[in-house]
Amino acid sequence: MTIPAYKNPILPVTERIEDLLGRMTLEEKAGQLNQWFNLGPDHYDQVRRGEIGSGLMANSSTAGNNRQERVFAKLVNEIQKIAVTESRLGIPLIFGRDVIHGYRTVAPIPLGMAATWSPELIQAANTIAAKEARADGIHWGFSPMLDIARDPRWGRVAEGFGEDPFLAGKLAAAAVRGFQGNDQDAIPQKFPADRIVACAKHFVGYGAAEGGRDYNTTEITRQTLHNIYLAPFKAAIKSGCGTVMSAFHDIGGIPLSAHRYLLNDVLKEQWGFGGFVVSDWGAVGELINHGIAADGNHAAGLACNAGVDMDMCTMVYLQNLPDLVRAGKVSEARLNDAVARILRIKFAVGLFESPYADPNASQAIHLLPESLAAMRRLAASSMVLLKNNGILPLCSDKLTICLSGPLADQRQALLGCWTPDGQEEEVTTLKEAIAGRLGPEAWLHHCELSDDAVKLARSSDVLILALGESAGRSGEDNCTATIDLPAGQEALVESARRMEIPIVAVVFGGRPLNLSRVTDWADAVLFAWHPGITGGLGVADVLFGDVNPSGRLPITFPRSSGQIPLYYNHRPTGRPAPANSRRHSRYVDSLDSPLFPFGFGLSYTTFEYGNLRTAPAPQKPEISVTVEVTNTGNRAGTTIAQCYVRDIVASVARPVRELKGFERVSLAAGETKTIMFRLGPEELSYQDDNGNDVLEPGRFQVWVGGDSNAELGTEFEITL
Ligand code: GLC
């Protein structure tokens, strides 16, 4: 008996898709575009009728459930068996899940990962996450989140790579490759069997929500869209990202899930994106709330014609697309295009040949010692030393430490905001990490800083205060009106000063926090983000000097909430800010500068930059910038050399500085290395309102240094 072409693995995928499309009814086509969540026996009949094309594993696999019972692979197999053996065409489902920062071996939050400025470390972390998720039967991760964020009141700043499009773009490419395992710049014909499909989200501009309030409206010009918010998505698509998720919000009154210019004209036509677009949860139905759709039928037509291929969890595609096609309101060609995009990814994942998961695979893949070690290195590399008067690193033998503060022995906070598969009991807290290192002979007092603890603390050599915010104060729908520390924590630090012993503040958080007073009062401040399952160990590795901190801020830390939005790559205005002058964009009750600038971070050694030179490349608009970096301290360390550029005169006002190159440089004490940045059309162009690269001749400035305030610089000329 000949098998149907679409089931023949030796035929080209395009032929298999064409054959399948030719066999499908309109209802079955609409079913492929329909994703539902937590599929179970109640949905079996719909799966049999081909009305569901994808399952979203939303429930927690662990919290409250016995891990052995709740093994996703078993659930996937139960449902997949019905789809493959009991539906008319046997099209397998693709299963997606929020694999945001690690899976079972939970990594630091993405904002913390960004602080490593290391594409390599992020690619490695996402490879671990992909293998753990795929072993559990998950085919598709709703990650990386690429929303540029300039407002730390927004809870989801934790999930992205910070404020800069260049840094976020480099990390986006690495994140996609880590998940998908592809090594070429296109969606792979075949994903490796132990990887998952990535999803660049939330397309696009979600981080510009007014007031930092989640889901809120945005006003983004085309200039800012193309030069800031779209940049990391373009990098992800160029790296072969298989899917994109359309966001909840509107830009200037057009909701993203009905935004034809961005979903179709830019993403699919201008960039040539060949994967599929899934809406965010409910976003198609929410077009009614936005006030641009009268009902589900209207919403389905708007979203499908704009370019949303899969409807996440509203059923309005399933319920309406067949009639919309029959009524000519959605062309069958558009419906077929959406189905073809989804089938292309399903074929690439290998679902038609291998639809089932191995329910026993996860035991051999989850929480491997080498995975835990990798996350510990990543966590330590993500931490940013903001202040150190020399108290750090601590010498661990015979040290008496008083450890206090609300996050000293906290587990959930270290896991961070998106970890449905992390287990609190698998987290090493800061207290456990320090106790494990000091050993029984040393003294570790873990105490509340009540009065009777004062003498206890006074008898210690150092007071470590674990401060910051819980994971529940971060992430989706967890926005804060201020970025102040939670109530009582500043008072805690102020009272600790009475003890007249050195204070080391370790701050955990999912966003930049107002550390103005903590930085005044403490002798050292280490920002640890929400550092994941090995976060306590990573902090101890830094505090005791096993790791020389190399983290650099991927986002500006304001002095106060009142300064927000505050970001380094701002435009000059007609009255650029000479220090302490009047008549420029400023506040009379605050310094203009941030508390800590983008790119900032200290080390246990010191670095100097010198001998900056530029040289034009022969016959092309390119300049090479070389600089010497010297470790001027007495111990080895790693710094992030950062290259910033300004286009001094252009057809549109350009930012006062833009990151256009960075390099991790590891140096022994006293060692000097010469590094080079090449600045060509890609780095020196800007995007016009239609997303076209524009390189204009003229003068540019370039600086190289350890953060966005780098002073070592020069000018150069580009001629065309
Ligand atoms: C959520 C989030 C999105 C997530 C999706 C599926 O509301 O906005 O980031 O991937 O729904 O859980």
JSON list of N, CA and C in Angstrom, two decimals, residues 368-407:
[
{"chain": "A", "resi": 368, "resn": "LEU", "atom": "N", "xyz": [21.91, 17.60, 35.58]},
{"chain": "A", "resi": 368, "resn": "LEU", "atom": "CA", "xyz": [23.24, 16.96, 35.49]},
{"chain": "A", "resi": 368, "resn": "LEU", "atom": "C", "xyz": [24.26, 17.79, 36.25]},
{"chain": "A", "resi": 369, "resn": "PRO", "atom": "N", "xyz": [25.26, 17.17, 36.86]},
{"chain": "A", "resi": 369, "resn": "PRO", "atom": "CA", "xyz": [26.28, 17.95, 37.58]},
{"chain": "A", "resi": 369, "resn": "PRO", "atom": "C", "xyz": [26.94, 19.01, 36.69]},
{"chain": "A", "resi": 370, "resn": "GLU", "atom": "N", "xyz": [27.17, 18.63, 35.42]},
{"chain": "A", "resi": 370, "resn": "GLU", "atom": "CA", "xyz": [27.82, 19.62, 34.55]},
{"chain": "A", "resi": 370, "resn": "GLU", "atom": "C", "xyz": [26.87, 20.77, 34.22]},
{"chain": "A", "resi": 371, "resn": "SER", "atom": "N", "xyz": [25.56, 20.49, 34.24]},
{"chain": "A", "resi": 371, "resn": "SER", "atom": "CA", "xyz": [24.59, 21.58, 34.00]},
{"chain": "A", "resi": 371, "resn": "SER", "atom": "C", "xyz": [24.57, 22.52, 35.20]},
{"chain": "A", "resi": 372, "resn": "LEU", "atom": "N", "xyz": [24.57, 21.94, 36.39]},
{"chain": "A", "resi": 372, "resn": "LEU", "atom": "CA", "xyz": [24.57, 22.76, 37.60]},
{"chain": "A", "resi": 372, "resn": "LEU", "atom": "C", "xyz": [25.85, 23.60, 37.67]},
{"chain": "A", "resi": 373, "resn": "ALA", "atom": "N", "xyz": [26.97, 22.99, 37.29]},
{"chain": "A", "resi": 373, "resn": "ALA", "atom": "CA", "xyz": [28.25, 23.72, 37.32]},
{"chain": "A", "resi": 373, "resn": "ALA", "atom": "C", "xyz": [28.22, 24.87, 36.30]},
{"chain": "A", "resi": 374, "resn": "ALA", "atom": "N", "xyz": [27.63, 24.62, 35.14]},
{"chain": "A", "resi": 374, "resn": "ALA", "atom": "CA", "xyz": [27.56, 25.67, 34.11]},
{"chain": "A", "resi": 374, "resn": "ALA", "atom": "C", "xyz": [26.69, 26.82, 34.59]},
{"chain": "A", "resi": 375, "resn": "MET", "atom": "N", "xyz": [25.56, 26.49, 35.25]},
{"chain": "A", "resi": 375, "resn": "MET", "atom": "CA", "xyz": [24.67, 27.56, 35.72]},
{"chain": "A", "resi": 375, "resn": "MET", "atom": "C", "xyz": [25.33, 28.33, 36.86]},
{"chain": "A", "resi": 376, "resn": "ARG", "atom": "N", "xyz": [26.15, 27.65, 37.64]},
{"chain": "A", "resi": 376, "resn": "ARG", "atom": "CA", "xyz": [26.84, 28.34, 38.74]},
{"chain": "A", "resi": 376, "resn": "ARG", "atom": "C", "xyz": [27.85, 29.33, 38.17]},
{"chain": "A", "resi": 377, "resn": "ARG", "atom": "N", "xyz": [28.55, 28.92, 37.11]},
{"chain": "A", "resi": 377, "resn": "ARG", "atom": "CA", "xyz": [29.51, 29.84, 36.48]},
{"chain": "A", "resi": 377, "resn": "ARG", "atom": "C", "xyz": [28.77, 31.02, 35.86]},
{"chain": "A", "resi": 378, "resn": "LEU", "atom": "N", "xyz": [27.64, 30.70, 35.22]},
{"chain": "A", "resi": 378, "resn": "LEU", "atom": "CA", "xyz": [26.85, 31.76, 34.58]},
{"chain": "A", "resi": 378, "resn": "LEU", "atom": "C", "xyz": [26.33, 32.74, 35.64]},
{"chain": "A", "resi": 379, "resn": "ALA", "atom": "N", "xyz": [25.83, 32.18, 36.75]},
{"chain": "A", "resi": 379, "resn": "ALA", "atom": "CA", "xyz": [25.29, 33.05, 37.81]},
{"chain": "A", "resi": 379, "resn": "ALA", "atom": "C", "xyz": [26.38, 33.97, 38.34]},
{"chain": "A", "resi": 380, "resn": "ALA", "atom": "N", "xyz": [27.55, 33.42, 38.63]},
{"chain": "A", "resi": 380, "resn": "ALA", "atom": "CA", "xyz": [28.64, 34.24, 39.17]},
{"chain": "A", "resi": 380, "resn": "ALA", "atom": "C", "xyz": [29.07, 35.30, 38.16]},
{"chain": "A", "resi": 381, "resn": "SER", "atom": "N", "xyz": [29.05, 34.93, 36.87]},
{"chain": "A", "resi": 381, "resn": "SER", "atom": "CA", "xyz": [29.47, 35.88, 35.82]},
{"chain": "A", "resi": 381, "resn": "SER", "atom": "C", "xyz": [28.41, 36.95, 35.58]},
{"chain": "A", "resi": 382, "resn": "SER", "atom": "N", "xyz": [27.20, 36.72, 36.08]},
{"chain": "A", "resi": 382, "resn": "SER", "atom": "CA", "xyz": [26.12, 37.70, 35.83]},
{"chain": "A", "resi": 382, "resn": "SER", "atom": "C", "xyz": [26.11, 38.79, 36.90]},
{"chain": "A", "resi": 383, "resn": "MET", "atom": "N", "xyz": [26.74, 38.52, 38.02]},
{"chain": "A", "resi": 383, "resn": "MET", "atom": "CA", "xyz": [26.61, 39.44, 39.16]},
{"chain": "A", "resi": 383, "resn": "MET", "atom": "C", "xyz": [27.47, 40.69, 38.94]},
{"chain": "A", "resi": 384, "resn": "VAL", "atom": "N", "xyz": [26.91, 41.83, 39.35]},
{"chain": "A", "resi": 384, "resn": "VAL", "atom": "CA", "xyz": [27.58, 43.10, 39.09]},
{"chain": "A", "resi": 384, "resn": "VAL", "atom": "C", "xyz": [28.01, 43.72, 40.42]},
{"chain": "A", "resi": 385, "resn": "LEU", "atom": "N", "xyz": [29.31, 43.93, 40.56]},
{"chain": "A", "resi": 385, "resn": "LEU", "atom": "CA", "xyz": [29.85, 44.58, 41.76]},
{"chain": "A", "resi": 385, "resn": "LEU", "atom": "C", "xyz": [29.68, 46.08, 41.57]},
{"chain": "A", "resi": 386, "resn": "LEU", "atom": "N", "xyz": [28.82, 46.68, 42.39]},
{"chain": "A", "resi": 386, "resn": "LEU", "atom": "CA", "xyz": [28.50, 48.11, 42.21]},
{"chain": "A", "resi": 386, "resn": "LEU", "atom": "C", "xyz": [29.35, 49.00, 43.10]},
{"chain": "A", "resi": 387, "resn": "LYS", "atom": "N", "xyz": [29.76, 48.46, 44.23]},
{"chain": "A", "resi": 387, "resn": "LYS", "atom": "CA", "xyz": [30.63, 49.25, 45.13]},
{"chain": "A", "resi": 387, "resn": "LYS", "atom": "C", "xyz": [31.51, 48.28, 45.91]},
{"chain": "A", "resi": 388, "resn": "ASN", "atom": "N", "xyz": [32.74, 48.72, 46.19]},
{"chain": "A", "resi": 388, "resn": "ASN", "atom": "CA", "xyz": [33.63, 47.89, 47.02]},
{"chain": "A", "resi": 388, "resn": "ASN", "atom": "C", "xyz": [34.74, 48.78, 47.55]},
{"chain": "A", "resi": 389, "resn": "ASN", "atom": "N", "xyz": [34.73, 48.99, 48.87]},
{"chain": "A", "resi": 389, "resn": "ASN", "atom": "CA", "xyz": [35.79, 49.86, 49.44]},
{"chain": "A", "resi": 389, "resn": "ASN", "atom": "C", "xyz": [37.00, 49.03, 49.83]},
{"chain": "A", "resi": 390, "resn": "GLY", "atom": "N", "xyz": [37.00, 47.77, 49.36]},
{"chain": "A", "resi": 390, "resn": "GLY", "atom": "CA", "xyz": [38.14, 46.92, 49.66]},
{"chain": "A", "resi": 390, "resn": "GLY", "atom": "C", "xyz": [37.79, 45.77, 50.59]},
{"chain": "A", "resi": 391, "resn": "ILE", "atom": "N", "xyz": [36.56, 45.80, 51.13]},
{"chain": "A", "resi": 391, "resn": "ILE", "atom": "CA", "xyz": [36.16, 44.73, 52.05]},
{"chain": "A", "resi": 391, "resn": "ILE", "atom": "C", "xyz": [36.06, 43.39, 51.34]},
{"chain": "A", "resi": 392, "resn": "LEU", "atom": "N", "xyz": [35.73, 43.45, 50.04]},
{"chain": "A", "resi": 392, "resn": "LEU", "atom": "CA", "xyz": [35.64, 42.21, 49.23]},
{"chain": "A", "resi": 392, "resn": "LEU", "atom": "C", "xyz": [36.91, 42.08, 48.40]},
{"chain": "A", "resi": 393, "resn": "PRO", "atom": "N", "xyz": [37.35, 40.83, 48.14]},
{"chain": "A", "resi": 393, "resn": "PRO", "atom": "CA", "xyz": [36.75, 39.55, 48.54]},
{"chain": "A", "resi": 393, "resn": "PRO", "atom": "C", "xyz": [37.05, 39.22, 50.01]},
{"chain": "A", "resi": 394, "resn": "LEU", "atom": "N", "xyz": [36.13, 38.47, 50.63]},
{"chain": "A", "resi": 394, "resn": "LEU", "atom": "CA", "xyz": [36.29, 38.04, 52.01]},
{"chain": "A", "resi": 394, "resn": "LEU", "atom": "C", "xyz": [37.28, 36.89, 52.06]},
{"chain": "A", "resi": 395, "resn": "CYS", "atom": "N", "xyz": [38.09, 36.88, 53.12]},
{"chain": "A", "resi": 395, "resn": "CYS", "atom": "CA", "xyz": [38.96, 35.71, 53.27]},
{"chain": "A", "resi": 395, "resn": "CYS", "atom": "C", "xyz": [38.16, 34.72, 54.12]},
{"chain": "A", "resi": 396, "resn": "SER", "atom": "N", "xyz": [38.04, 33.50, 53.65]},
{"chain": "A", "resi": 396, "resn": "SER", "atom": "CA", "xyz": [37.01, 32.65, 54.25]},
{"chain": "A", "resi": 396, "resn": "SER", "atom": "C", "xyz": [37.47, 31.94, 55.53]},
{"chain": "A", "resi": 397, "resn": "ASP", "atom": "N", "xyz": [38.79, 31.83, 55.77]},
{"chain": "A", "resi": 397, "resn": "ASP", "atom": "CA", "xyz": [39.12, 31.04, 56.96]},
{"chain": "A", "resi": 397, "resn": "ASP", "atom": "C", "xyz": [39.02, 31.93, 58.21]},
{"chain": "A", "resi": 398, "resn": "LYS", "atom": "N", "xyz": [38.48, 31.34, 59.25]},
{"chain": "A", "resi": 398, "resn": "LYS", "atom": "CA", "xyz": [38.38, 31.96, 60.58]},
{"chain": "A", "resi": 398, "resn": "LYS", "atom": "C", "xyz": [37.63, 33.29, 60.54]},
{"chain": "A", "resi": 399, "resn": "LEU", "atom": "N", "xyz": [36.69, 33.37, 59.65]},
{"chain": "A", "resi": 399, "resn": "LEU", "atom": "CA", "xyz": [35.92, 34.61, 59.55]},
{"chain": "A", "resi": 399, "resn": "LEU", "atom": "C", "xyz": [34.63, 34.43, 60.32]},
{"chain": "A", "resi": 400, "resn": "THR", "atom": "N", "xyz": [34.25, 35.46, 61.08]},
{"chain": "A", "resi": 400, "resn": "THR", "atom": "CA", "xyz": [32.94, 35.42, 61.72]},
{"chain": "A", "resi": 400, "resn": "THR", "atom": "C", "xyz": [32.01, 36.32, 60.95]},
{"chain": "A", "resi": 401, "resn": "ILE", "atom": "N", "xyz": [30.98, 35.72, 60.40]},
{"chain": "A", "resi": 401, "resn": "ILE", "atom": "CA", "xyz": [30.05, 36.46, 59.55]},
{"chain": "A", "resi": 401, "resn": "ILE", "atom": "C", "xyz": [28.70, 36.53, 60.22]},
{"chain": "A", "resi": 402, "resn": "CYS", "atom": "N", "xyz": [28.12, 37.72, 60.20]},
{"chain": "A", "resi": 402, "resn": "CYS", "atom": "CA", "xyz": [26.72, 37.85, 60.60]},
{"chain": "A", "resi": 402, "resn": "CYS", "atom": "C", "xyz": [25.93, 38.03, 59.31]},
{"chain": "A", "resi": 403, "resn": "LEU", "atom": "N", "xyz": [25.01, 37.12, 59.06]},
{"chain": "A", "resi": 403, "resn": "LEU", "atom": "CA", "xyz": [24.20, 37.17, 57.84]},
{"chain": "A", "resi": 403, "resn": "LEU", "atom": "C", "xyz": [22.78, 37.52, 58.23]},
{"chain": "A", "resi": 404, "resn": "SER", "atom": "N", "xyz": [22.25, 38.54, 57.58]},
{"chain": "A", "resi": 404, "resn": "SER", "atom": "CA", "xyz": [20.88, 38.93, 57.90]},
{"chain": "A", "resi": 404, "resn": "SER", "atom": "C", "xyz": [20.19, 39.45, 56.66]},
{"chain": "A", "resi": 405, "resn": "GLY", "atom": "N", "xyz": [18.91, 39.82, 56.82]},
{"chain": "A", "resi": 405, "resn": "GLY", "atom": "CA", "xyz": [18.18, 40.37, 55.69]},
{"chain": "A", "resi": 405, "resn": "GLY", "atom": "C", "xyz": [17.14, 39.38, 55.18]},
{"chain": "A", "resi": 406, "resn": "PRO", "atom": "N", "xyz": [16.08, 39.86, 54.56]},
{"chain": "A", "resi": 406, "resn": "PRO", "atom": "CA", "xyz": [14.93, 39.03, 54.19]},
{"chain": "A", "resi": 406, "resn": "PRO", "atom": "C", "xyz": [15.24, 37.96, 53.14]},
{"chain": "A", "resi": 407, "resn": "LEU", "atom": "N", "xyz": [16.31, 38.12, 52.39]},
{"chain": "A", "resi": 407, "resn": "LEU", "atom": "CA", "xyz": [16.58, 37.13, 51.33]},
{"chain": "A", "resi": 407, "resn": "LEU", "atom": "C", "xyz": [17.77, 36.24, 51.65]}
]
